């Protein structure tokens, strides 16, 4: 798709309609603003050159995929008019689009009768789900995986609701036995499960957790901000035979689910969605009469919940994206499938490479690994130094590099490292391992080149971390 042409078409199409309803600015005001705009736009472009190129096939860092061109064009076009999604009375156009995309997301998750709405991001969507959980069980707390996204614990603090972290197993998934022990204490009203952690891509055993919760009348909320879109592939060759597929299917039985279109759904940053399997009670399910006058007896999605001031451009951009690239194995799923294949191919290369070692095997498309740099058993101080070297050296030098590598790192506690590699030398409380996610479908064909680049960087990494030998420094304290 020609991005420049599509953006120009979007701008011209909407501007022609909007200009017919717009008065000209006062004399000279438009020209002065235009001069300032051009000067500072050039400065902004120069500043952005220092960033990392998400659309580049060599980018294998954080898991937020670059926005689809349709999403960018739809957001730009709708922003020129500026409708809000809050009330049908203000502008019905994007309200209807939001209802369509919510139905699309609900069908993808196996929740065809669910209701919900878009939010300004996954964090806000999760906050609203936990708010509903608190209203459903005001005298009980919320349990979540100990290795889950830390925002859930922070949200509980905001809601003044007790938070109970549940231990995880050696792969970062919630331990059902530990959860069962917690539920027997009868202080939990909602359990938050993860359909793909943003650190390791670990999928909690949702299908095993649901019966434990149903037996005690406990709600289950699924944070599927990252992994929810992989439900498109639960019957595809890339995912069908994996344990993750079984647990992703179980999202259809959860009481609420959050997905994040800007992570996997190819939408610009700042778009989340919360869905409820059944109507929720409490403050979030009622219209606030102070919010405005309503001409419709049926509330629109934007009239409910916490996030009531988001722009209609969110719905319009997502609607256009899902029409250009539908929520199907052949649409959005095709890019996810390519990422899974590329990740598994890269995993096999690392397992056969003496310079590198997996931190743990990937469950979805997040790969974690480390450089051995001559050590028989990984030394945590050396892992820290090597990861930092590879991260920096991958994009250092002349611009553009002939073979760049844009990676990210993951901070790991000493006990978590030793659970996966018990023979490692624990001379630090924490270390950093390398983390990669293949964002561009074209990266599947470039895995060998990217692997060769990182292997060469690992071979050139410092062979021993600077500083005193283990035993000469202060004693290592194991973090919980």
Short mmCIF file of C-alpha atoms in Angstrom, two decimals:
data_model
loop_
_atom_site.label_atom_id
_atom_site.label_comp_id
_atom_site.label_asym_id
_atom_site.label_seq_id
_atom_site.Cartn_x
_atom_site.Cartn_y
_atom_site.Cartn_z
CA UNK A 1 0.00 0.00 0.00
CA UNK A 2 1.29 3.49 -0.93
CA UNK A 3 1.22 5.23 2.47
CA UNK A 4 1.70 8.74 1.12
CA UNK A 5 -1.10 8.36 -1.40
CA UNK A 6 -3.50 6.82 1.14
CA UNK A 7 -2.88 9.56 3.69
CA UNK A 8 -3.33 12.23 1.04
CA UNK A 9 -6.60 10.64 -0.05
CA UNK A 10 -7.83 10.50 3.55
CA UNK A 11 -6.88 14.11 4.17
CA UNK A 12 -8.42 15.42 0.95
CA UNK A 13 -11.63 13.40 1.29
CA UNK A 14 -12.45 14.53 4.80
CA UNK A 15 -11.04 18.04 4.48
CA UNK A 16 -13.25 18.79 1.47
CA UNK A 17 -16.33 17.90 3.50
CA UNK A 18 -15.16 19.64 6.70
CA UNK A 19 -14.07 22.85 4.92
CA UNK A 20 -17.59 23.35 3.64
CA UNK A 21 -18.71 23.78 7.25
CA UNK A 22 -15.74 25.75 8.55
CA UNK A 23 -15.29 29.52 8.69
CA UNK A 24 -12.01 31.07 7.61
CA UNK A 25 -9.64 32.16 10.43
CA UNK A 26 -9.02 35.86 11.16
CA UNK A 27 -6.75 37.71 8.72
CA UNK A 28 -3.14 36.61 8.97
CA UNK A 29 -3.70 34.07 11.76
CA UNK A 30 -3.52 31.06 9.44
CA UNK A 31 -0.33 32.24 7.74
CA UNK A 32 1.48 32.88 11.03
CA UNK A 33 0.47 29.47 12.37
CA UNK A 34 1.58 27.85 9.10
CA UNK A 35 5.06 29.39 9.33
CA UNK A 36 5.53 28.16 12.88
CA UNK A 37 4.20 24.73 11.96
CA UNK A 38 6.65 24.21 9.09
CA UNK A 39 9.67 25.18 11.18
CA UNK A 40 8.78 22.98 14.11
CA UNK A 41 7.64 20.07 11.94
CA UNK A 42 11.15 19.89 10.50
CA UNK A 43 12.57 19.91 14.03
CA UNK A 44 10.19 17.15 15.07
CA UNK A 45 11.18 15.01 12.07
CA UNK A 46 14.86 15.42 12.94
CA UNK A 47 14.17 14.44 16.55
CA UNK A 48 12.29 11.29 15.50
CA UNK A 49 15.25 10.12 13.43
CA UNK A 50 16.87 9.06 16.70
CA UNK A 51 14.15 6.50 17.42
CA UNK A 52 13.98 2.84 16.52
CA UNK A 53 12.25 1.96 13.24
CA UNK A 54 9.31 -0.27 14.21
CA UNK A 55 8.40 -1.15 10.59
CA UNK A 56 11.98 -2.33 9.88
CA UNK A 57 12.32 -6.13 9.49
CA UNK A 58 15.45 -5.95 11.70
CA UNK A 59 13.41 -4.60 14.61
CA UNK A 60 12.95 -7.48 17.06
CA UNK A 61 12.48 -5.70 20.35
CA UNK A 62 9.28 -4.80 22.15
CA UNK A 63 6.09 -6.56 21.12
CA UNK A 64 4.03 -3.55 19.98
CA UNK A 65 3.51 -4.01 16.25
CA UNK A 66 3.70 -0.96 13.95
CA UNK A 67 0.29 0.49 13.03
CA UNK A 68 -1.31 -0.58 9.78
CA UNK A 69 -1.50 2.14 7.14
CA UNK A 70 -5.29 1.89 7.16
CA UNK A 71 -5.32 2.69 10.89
CA UNK A 72 -3.10 5.72 10.40
CA UNK A 73 -5.23 7.01 7.52
CA UNK A 74 -8.48 6.41 9.40
CA UNK A 75 -7.24 8.12 12.53
CA UNK A 76 -5.89 11.10 10.61
CA UNK A 77 -9.06 11.52 8.57
CA UNK A 78 -11.39 11.34 11.58
CA UNK A 79 -9.19 13.62 13.68
CA UNK A 80 -9.78 16.40 11.16
CA UNK A 81 -13.43 16.44 12.26
CA UNK A 82 -12.93 15.47 15.89
CA UNK A 83 -16.09 13.57 16.88
CA UNK A 84 -16.36 12.10 20.36
CA UNK A 85 -17.60 8.60 21.09
CA UNK A 86 -19.11 9.63 24.41
CA UNK A 87 -22.72 10.22 23.45
CA UNK A 88 -24.86 9.44 20.46
CA UNK A 89 -26.34 12.95 20.64
CA UNK A 90 -23.00 14.60 19.93
CA UNK A 91 -22.17 12.67 16.77
CA UNK A 92 -23.66 9.27 15.91
CA UNK A 93 -21.11 8.40 13.24
CA UNK A 94 -18.26 6.88 15.24
CA UNK A 95 -20.62 5.52 17.92
CA UNK A 96 -21.96 3.09 15.33
CA UNK A 97 -18.43 2.20 14.20
CA UNK A 98 -17.44 1.42 17.79
CA UNK A 99 -20.37 -0.94 18.19
CA UNK A 100 -19.24 -2.78 15.06
CA UNK A 101 -15.63 -3.23 16.15
CA UNK A 102 -16.67 -4.33 19.65
CA UNK A 103 -18.82 -7.02 18.01
CA UNK A 104 -15.81 -8.06 15.91
CA UNK A 105 -13.52 -8.34 18.95
CA UNK A 106 -16.16 -10.22 20.95
CA UNK A 107 -16.63 -12.76 18.14
CA UNK A 108 -12.85 -13.24 17.92
CA UNK A 109 -12.72 -14.12 21.63
CA UNK A 110 -15.69 -16.48 21.46
CA UNK A 111 -17.97 -14.02 23.27
CA UNK A 112 -20.54 -13.14 20.58
CA UNK A 113 -23.10 -11.77 23.07
CA UNK A 114 -20.61 -9.80 25.15
CA UNK A 115 -20.82 -6.05 25.46
CA UNK A 116 -18.13 -3.48 26.10
CA UNK A 117 -16.37 -0.50 24.59
CA UNK A 118 -13.04 0.93 23.51
CA UNK A 119 -10.75 2.76 25.91
CA UNK A 120 -7.67 4.94 25.63
CA UNK A 121 -5.45 1.92 26.30
CA UNK A 122 -5.12 -1.49 27.90
CA UNK A 123 -4.38 -0.06 31.33
CA UNK A 124 -7.65 1.87 31.40
CA UNK A 125 -9.52 -1.19 30.11
CA UNK A 126 -8.07 -3.35 32.89
CA UNK A 127 -8.84 -0.68 35.49
CA UNK A 128 -12.48 -0.68 34.44
CA UNK A 129 -12.66 -4.49 34.59
CA UNK A 130 -11.21 -4.46 38.11
CA UNK A 131 -13.61 -1.67 39.05
CA UNK A 132 -16.50 -3.90 37.98
CA UNK A 133 -14.90 -6.76 39.95
CA UNK A 134 -14.78 -4.63 43.08
CA UNK A 135 -18.42 -3.62 42.65
CA UNK A 136 -19.41 -7.28 42.25
CA UNK A 137 -17.55 -8.32 45.44
CA UNK A 138 -16.92 -5.13 47.46
CA UNK A 139 -15.75 -6.99 50.56
CA UNK A 140 -13.29 -9.29 48.80
CA UNK A 141 -9.91 -8.82 47.19
CA UNK A 142 -8.38 -9.54 43.79
CA UNK A 143 -5.79 -12.25 43.11
CA UNK A 144 -3.31 -12.08 40.23
CA UNK A 145 -0.17 -13.87 39.06
CA UNK A 146 2.94 -12.76 40.90
CA UNK A 147 4.80 -12.26 37.60
CA UNK A 148 1.93 -10.48 35.85
CA UNK A 149 2.05 -6.92 34.58
CA UNK A 150 2.58 -4.84 37.78
CA UNK A 151 -0.16 -2.39 36.84
CA UNK A 152 -2.80 -4.78 38.24
CA UNK A 153 -1.37 -4.43 41.72
CA UNK A 154 -1.23 -0.65 41.26
CA UNK A 155 -4.85 -0.59 40.08
CA UNK A 156 -5.94 -2.46 43.19
CA UNK A 157 -4.22 0.22 45.24
CA UNK A 158 -6.11 2.93 43.34
CA UNK A 159 -9.39 1.07 43.91
CA UNK A 160 -8.49 0.47 47.58
CA UNK A 161 -8.98 -3.24 47.07
CA UNK A 162 -6.65 -5.86 48.58
CA UNK A 163 -4.37 -7.51 46.01
CA UNK A 164 -3.10 -11.06 46.53
CA UNK A 165 -0.22 -12.20 44.30
CA UNK A 166 -0.32 -15.91 43.44
CA UNK A 167 3.01 -17.74 42.92
CA UNK A 168 3.92 -18.80 39.39
CA UNK A 169 5.65 -21.91 38.09
CA UNK A 170 9.08 -22.13 36.50
CA UNK A 171 7.76 -20.76 33.19
CA UNK A 172 5.99 -17.70 34.62
CA UNK A 173 2.43 -19.11 34.59
CA UNK A 174 0.06 -18.91 37.55
CA UNK A 175 0.27 -22.06 39.67
CA UNK A 176 -3.26 -23.60 39.99
CA UNK A 177 -2.32 -25.40 43.22
CA UNK A 178 -1.13 -22.14 44.78
CA UNK A 179 -4.33 -20.46 43.59
CA UNK A 180 -6.46 -23.24 45.12
CA UNK A 181 -4.75 -22.64 48.47
CA UNK A 182 -5.44 -18.92 48.17
CA UNK A 183 -9.10 -19.46 47.29
CA UNK A 184 -9.59 -21.64 50.37
CA UNK A 185 -8.85 -18.57 52.48
CA UNK A 186 -12.12 -17.07 51.17
CA UNK A 187 -10.79 -13.55 50.75
CA UNK A 188 -10.75 -13.36 46.92
CA UNK A 189 -13.71 -12.28 44.78
CA UNK A 190 -11.92 -12.05 41.41
CA UNK A 191 -8.90 -13.79 39.87
CA UNK A 192 -6.97 -12.02 37.11
CA UNK A 193 -5.41 -14.40 34.60
CA UNK A 194 -3.03 -13.55 31.78
CA UNK A 195 -3.46 -14.67 28.19
CA UNK A 196 0.16 -13.88 27.39
CA UNK A 197 2.35 -11.89 29.76
CA UNK A 198 4.16 -8.96 28.22
CA UNK A 199 7.46 -10.18 29.66
CA UNK A 200 7.63 -13.81 28.51
CA UNK A 201 4.43 -14.37 26.55
CA UNK A 202 3.36 -16.93 29.18
CA UNK A 203 -0.30 -18.01 29.01
CA UNK A 204 -1.81 -18.87 32.39
CA UNK A 205 -3.62 -22.25 32.60
CA UNK A 206 -6.98 -20.51 32.22
CA UNK A 207 -8.91 -23.69 31.43
CA UNK A 208 -7.69 -25.22 34.72
CA UNK A 209 -8.23 -22.07 36.75
CA UNK A 210 -11.84 -21.51 35.69
CA UNK A 211 -13.27 -24.60 37.46
CA UNK A 212 -11.48 -23.65 40.68
CA UNK A 213 -13.09 -20.22 40.58
CA UNK A 214 -16.55 -21.36 39.51
CA UNK A 215 -16.65 -23.81 42.43
CA UNK A 216 -16.36 -20.87 44.85
CA UNK A 217 -18.34 -18.24 42.97
CA UNK A 218 -15.21 -16.24 42.13
CA UNK A 219 -15.09 -14.07 39.01
CA UNK A 220 -12.34 -14.49 36.41
CA UNK A 221 -10.96 -11.50 34.52
CA UNK A 222 -8.55 -12.16 31.63
CA UNK A 223 -5.87 -9.68 30.68
CA UNK A 224 -5.53 -10.66 27.02
CA UNK A 225 -4.13 -7.30 25.98
CA UNK A 226 -1.24 -9.00 24.20
CA UNK A 227 -2.32 -12.60 23.65
CA UNK A 228 -6.02 -12.20 22.88
CA UNK A 229 -5.48 -11.85 19.14
CA UNK A 230 -3.83 -15.29 19.04
CA UNK A 231 -7.31 -16.79 19.45
CA UNK A 232 -7.44 -16.34 15.69
CA UNK A 233 -4.95 -19.22 15.41
CA UNK A 234 -6.17 -21.75 17.98
CA UNK A 235 -7.27 -24.03 15.12
CA UNK A 236 -4.33 -23.21 12.85
CA UNK A 237 -1.21 -25.34 12.39
CA UNK A 238 0.97 -22.80 14.20
CA UNK A 239 -0.93 -23.09 17.50
CA UNK A 240 -3.46 -25.95 17.40
CA UNK A 241 -1.35 -28.60 19.15
CA UNK A 242 0.03 -26.36 21.91
CA UNK A 243 -1.23 -26.02 25.51
CA UNK A 244 -1.69 -22.30 24.86
CA UNK A 245 -4.48 -23.01 22.35
CA UNK A 246 -6.58 -24.80 24.99
CA UNK A 247 -6.23 -21.93 27.44
CA UNK A 248 -6.87 -19.25 24.82
CA UNK A 249 -10.12 -20.99 23.93
CA UNK A 250 -11.10 -20.71 27.58
CA UNK A 251 -11.22 -16.90 27.27
CA UNK A 252 -14.80 -17.43 26.09
CA UNK A 253 -15.71 -18.54 29.64
CA UNK A 254 -14.15 -15.60 31.48
CA UNK A 255 -16.35 -12.92 33.03
CA UNK A 256 -14.41 -10.07 31.45
CA UNK A 257 -11.61 -9.83 28.90
CA UNK A 258 -9.31 -6.99 27.86
CA UNK A 259 -7.62 -6.81 24.46
CA UNK A 260 -5.26 -4.13 23.23
CA UNK A 261 -5.52 -3.30 19.50
CA UNK A 262 -2.40 -1.16 19.61
CA UNK A 263 -0.20 -4.11 20.67
CA UNK A 264 -1.15 -6.76 18.13
CA UNK A 265 -4.14 -5.29 16.29
CA UNK A 266 -2.03 -2.93 14.14
CA UNK A 267 -3.61 0.21 15.62
CA UNK A 268 -1.72 3.38 16.66
CA UNK A 269 -0.83 3.50 20.34
CA UNK A 270 -3.59 4.43 22.73
CA UNK A 271 -6.45 2.01 22.04
CA UNK A 272 -7.79 -0.74 24.31
CA UNK A 273 -11.05 -2.62 24.66
CA UNK A 274 -12.89 -4.15 27.62
CA UNK A 275 -15.63 -6.76 27.15
CA UNK A 276 -18.02 -8.31 29.68
CA UNK A 277 -19.58 -11.72 29.07
CA UNK A 278 -22.74 -10.71 30.94
CA UNK A 279 -24.15 -7.31 31.96
CA UNK A 280 -22.32 -5.87 34.93
CA UNK A 281 -23.91 -4.17 37.90
CA UNK A 282 -22.69 -1.20 39.84
CA UNK A 283 -21.61 2.32 39.05
CA UNK A 284 -19.95 1.49 35.73
CA UNK A 285 -23.15 0.08 34.25
CA UNK A 286 -25.29 3.21 34.77
CA UNK A 287 -25.57 6.46 32.89
CA UNK A 288 -24.54 9.51 34.83
CA UNK A 289 -27.30 12.12 34.29
CA UNK A 290 -24.76 14.89 34.83
CA UNK A 291 -22.82 13.79 31.73
CA UNK A 292 -25.33 15.26 29.27
CA UNK A 293 -28.76 15.01 27.75
CA UNK A 294 -29.54 11.73 26.03
CA UNK A 295 -31.91 11.41 23.12
CA UNK A 296 -31.59 7.62 22.97
CA UNK A 297 -33.04 5.27 25.55
CA UNK A 298 -30.24 2.77 24.91
CA UNK A 299 -26.79 3.80 26.22
CA UNK A 300 -24.00 3.87 23.65
CA UNK A 301 -20.69 2.20 24.56
CA UNK A 302 -19.03 5.52 25.28
CA UNK A 303 -21.63 6.55 27.87
CA UNK A 304 -20.62 3.79 30.29
CA UNK A 305 -17.49 3.07 32.23
CA UNK A 306 -14.58 5.26 33.27
CA UNK A 307 -13.08 6.43 29.98
CA UNK A 308 -15.74 8.83 28.70
CA UNK A 309 -13.68 11.42 26.83
CA UNK A 310 -11.89 9.39 24.18
CA UNK A 311 -11.91 10.62 20.57
CA UNK A 312 -14.08 9.01 17.91
CA UNK A 313 -10.92 8.57 15.85
CA UNK A 314 -10.12 5.45 17.91
CA UNK A 315 -13.21 3.65 16.66
CA UNK A 316 -12.91 4.96 13.11
CA UNK A 317 -9.28 3.94 12.75
CA UNK A 318 -9.88 0.46 14.17
CA UNK A 319 -13.00 0.00 12.03
CA UNK A 320 -11.09 0.87 8.84
CA UNK A 321 -8.18 -1.39 9.83
CA UNK A 322 -10.44 -4.38 10.46
CA UNK A 323 -12.17 -3.86 7.14
CA UNK A 324 -8.84 -3.75 5.31
CA UNK A 325 -7.35 -6.60 7.37
CA UNK A 326 -10.14 -8.63 9.01
CA UNK A 327 -10.00 -10.54 12.29
CA UNK A 328 -9.48 -13.92 10.63
CA UNK A 329 -6.62 -16.41 10.19
CA UNK A 330 -6.11 -15.01 6.68
CA UNK A 331 -6.26 -11.36 7.83
CA UNK A 332 -4.66 -10.26 11.11
CA UNK A 333 -3.90 -13.91 11.87
CA UNK A 334 -1.54 -14.25 8.90
CA UNK A 335 0.95 -11.83 10.41
CA UNK A 336 0.71 -13.53 13.81
CA UNK A 337 1.28 -16.93 12.21
CA UNK A 338 4.39 -15.65 10.43
CA UNK A 339 5.69 -14.32 13.75
CA UNK A 340 5.13 -17.69 15.45
CA UNK A 341 6.91 -19.55 12.66
CA UNK A 342 9.82 -17.14 12.69
CA UNK A 343 10.13 -17.29 16.48
CA UNK A 344 10.25 -21.09 16.49
CA UNK A 345 12.76 -21.11 13.67
CA UNK A 346 14.95 -18.68 15.61
CA UNK A 347 14.53 -20.80 18.75
CA UNK A 348 15.97 -23.81 16.93
CA UNK A 349 18.94 -21.74 15.72
CA UNK A 350 19.69 -20.57 19.26
CA UNK A 351 19.52 -24.11 20.64
CA UNK A 352 22.16 -25.16 18.10
CA UNK A 353 24.38 -22.11 18.72
CA UNK A 354 27.26 -22.37 21.26
CA UNK A 355 27.39 -18.59 21.73
CA UNK A 356 23.74 -18.29 22.81
CA UNK A 357 21.30 -19.98 25.19
CA UNK A 358 17.52 -19.78 25.57
CA UNK A 359 16.30 -18.24 28.80
CA UNK A 360 13.12 -20.25 28.33
CA UNK A 361 11.30 -21.74 25.37
CA UNK A 362 8.73 -19.37 23.82
CA UNK A 363 5.03 -20.10 24.16
CA UNK A 364 3.83 -17.42 21.73
CA UNK A 365 6.10 -15.05 19.82
CA UNK A 366 8.30 -13.57 22.57
CA UNK A 367 11.79 -15.05 22.56
CA UNK A 368 14.15 -14.68 25.56
CA UNK A 369 17.79 -15.69 25.35
CA UNK A 370 21.29 -14.80 26.54
CA UNK A 371 24.92 -14.85 25.45
CA UNK A 372 27.21 -17.50 26.98
CA UNK A 373 30.50 -15.83 25.89
CA UNK A 374 32.74 -18.74 26.76
CA UNK A 375 31.22 -19.58 30.16
CA UNK A 376 30.32 -23.23 30.75
CA UNK A 377 27.50 -22.09 33.01
CA UNK A 378 26.03 -18.60 32.71
CA UNK A 379 27.38 -16.11 35.19
CA UNK A 380 24.71 -13.51 35.95
CA UNK A 381 27.15 -10.59 35.97
CA UNK A 382 28.46 -11.70 32.57
CA UNK A 383 24.92 -12.11 31.23
CA UNK A 384 24.19 -8.52 32.30
CA UNK A 385 27.31 -7.16 30.60
CA UNK A 386 26.81 -9.17 27.41
CA UNK A 387 23.15 -8.23 27.05
CA UNK A 388 23.98 -4.55 27.42
CA UNK A 389 26.77 -4.83 24.86
CA UNK A 390 24.59 -6.62 22.28
CA UNK A 391 21.73 -4.18 22.81
CA UNK A 392 23.96 -1.14 22.22
CA UNK A 393 26.22 -2.55 19.51
CA UNK A 394 23.29 -3.73 17.43
CA UNK A 395 22.45 -0.17 16.40
CA UNK A 396 25.83 1.54 16.89
CA UNK A 397 28.10 2.78 14.14
CA UNK A 398 27.39 4.30 10.76
CA UNK A 399 23.79 5.08 9.84
CA UNK A 400 22.25 3.11 8.36
CA UNK A 401 23.97 -0.09 9.47
CA UNK A 402 24.31 -2.77 6.86
CA UNK A 403 22.94 -5.37 9.30
CA UNK A 404 21.29 -3.68 12.29
CA UNK A 405 19.57 -5.51 15.14
CA UNK A 406 17.03 -3.66 17.26
CA UNK A 407 16.42 -5.69 20.42
CA UNK A 408 15.12 -5.22 23.95
CA UNK A 409 16.10 -6.67 27.32
CA UNK A 410 14.20 -8.18 30.25
CA UNK A 411 15.25 -7.69 33.86
CA UNK A 412 15.22 -11.04 35.71
CA UNK A 413 15.46 -11.72 39.46
CA UNK A 414 18.10 -14.13 40.66
CA UNK A 415 15.59 -16.74 41.87
CA UNK A 416 13.72 -16.63 38.58
CA UNK A 417 16.98 -17.10 36.70
CA UNK A 418 18.01 -20.05 38.86
CA UNK A 419 14.63 -21.75 38.45
CA UNK A 420 15.36 -21.99 34.74
CA UNK A 421 19.15 -22.45 34.95
CA UNK A 422 19.97 -23.97 38.35
CA UNK A 423 23.69 -24.32 37.55
CA UNK A 424 24.17 -20.63 36.83
CA UNK A 425 26.59 -18.57 38.90
CA UNK A 426 24.42 -16.20 40.94
CA UNK A 427 26.77 -13.30 41.57
CA UNK A 428 24.07 -10.64 41.16
CA UNK A 429 20.56 -10.04 42.51
CA UNK A 430 19.30 -9.31 39.00
CA UNK A 431 20.47 -9.59 35.44
CA UNK A 432 19.20 -8.72 31.98
CA UNK A 433 18.47 -11.22 29.24
CA UNK A 434 17.76 -10.41 25.61
CA UNK A 435 14.14 -10.36 24.47
CA UNK A 436 12.84 -10.32 20.91
CA UNK A 437 9.52 -10.32 19.09
CA UNK A 438 9.36 -10.43 15.31
CA UNK A 439 7.03 -7.58 14.39
CA UNK A 440 7.19 -7.54 10.62
CA UNK A 441 5.85 -10.60 8.74
CA UNK A 442 8.79 -10.18 6.38
CA UNK A 443 11.14 -10.85 9.31
CA UNK A 444 10.35 -14.56 9.02
CA UNK A 445 12.53 -14.72 5.93
CA UNK A 446 15.32 -12.78 7.64
CA UNK A 447 15.66 -14.82 10.83
CA UNK A 448 18.96 -16.39 9.72
CA UNK A 449 20.49 -12.97 8.99
CA UNK A 450 19.29 -11.54 12.31
CA UNK A 451 20.55 -14.58 14.19
CA UNK A 452 23.95 -14.35 12.50
CA UNK A 453 24.21 -10.67 13.45
CA UNK A 454 23.42 -11.33 17.11
CA UNK A 455 25.73 -14.34 17.26
CA UNK A 456 28.58 -12.18 15.95
CA UNK A 457 27.80 -9.53 18.56
CA UNK A 458 27.75 -12.17 21.29
CA UNK A 459 31.15 -13.48 20.18
CA UNK A 460 32.54 -9.93 20.38
CA UNK A 461 31.04 -9.22 23.82
CA UNK A 462 33.39 -8.77 26.81
CA UNK A 463 34.46 -12.20 28.04
CA UNK A 464 34.27 -11.30 31.71
CA UNK A 465 32.25 -8.61 33.45
CA UNK A 466 34.22 -5.81 35.07
CA UNK A 467 34.29 -5.54 38.85
CA UNK A 468 35.34 -7.79 41.73
CA UNK A 469 35.10 -11.55 41.55
CA UNK A 470 32.17 -13.24 43.29
CA UNK A 471 32.90 -13.42 46.98
CA UNK A 472 34.85 -10.16 47.02
CA UNK A 473 31.72 -8.06 46.66
CA UNK A 474 28.87 -7.69 49.11
CA UNK A 475 26.91 -10.93 49.62
CA UNK A 476 24.13 -11.54 47.14
CA UNK A 477 20.65 -11.27 48.66
CA UNK A 478 17.97 -13.31 46.95
CA UNK A 479 14.99 -11.18 46.04
CA UNK A 480 11.51 -12.58 46.60
#
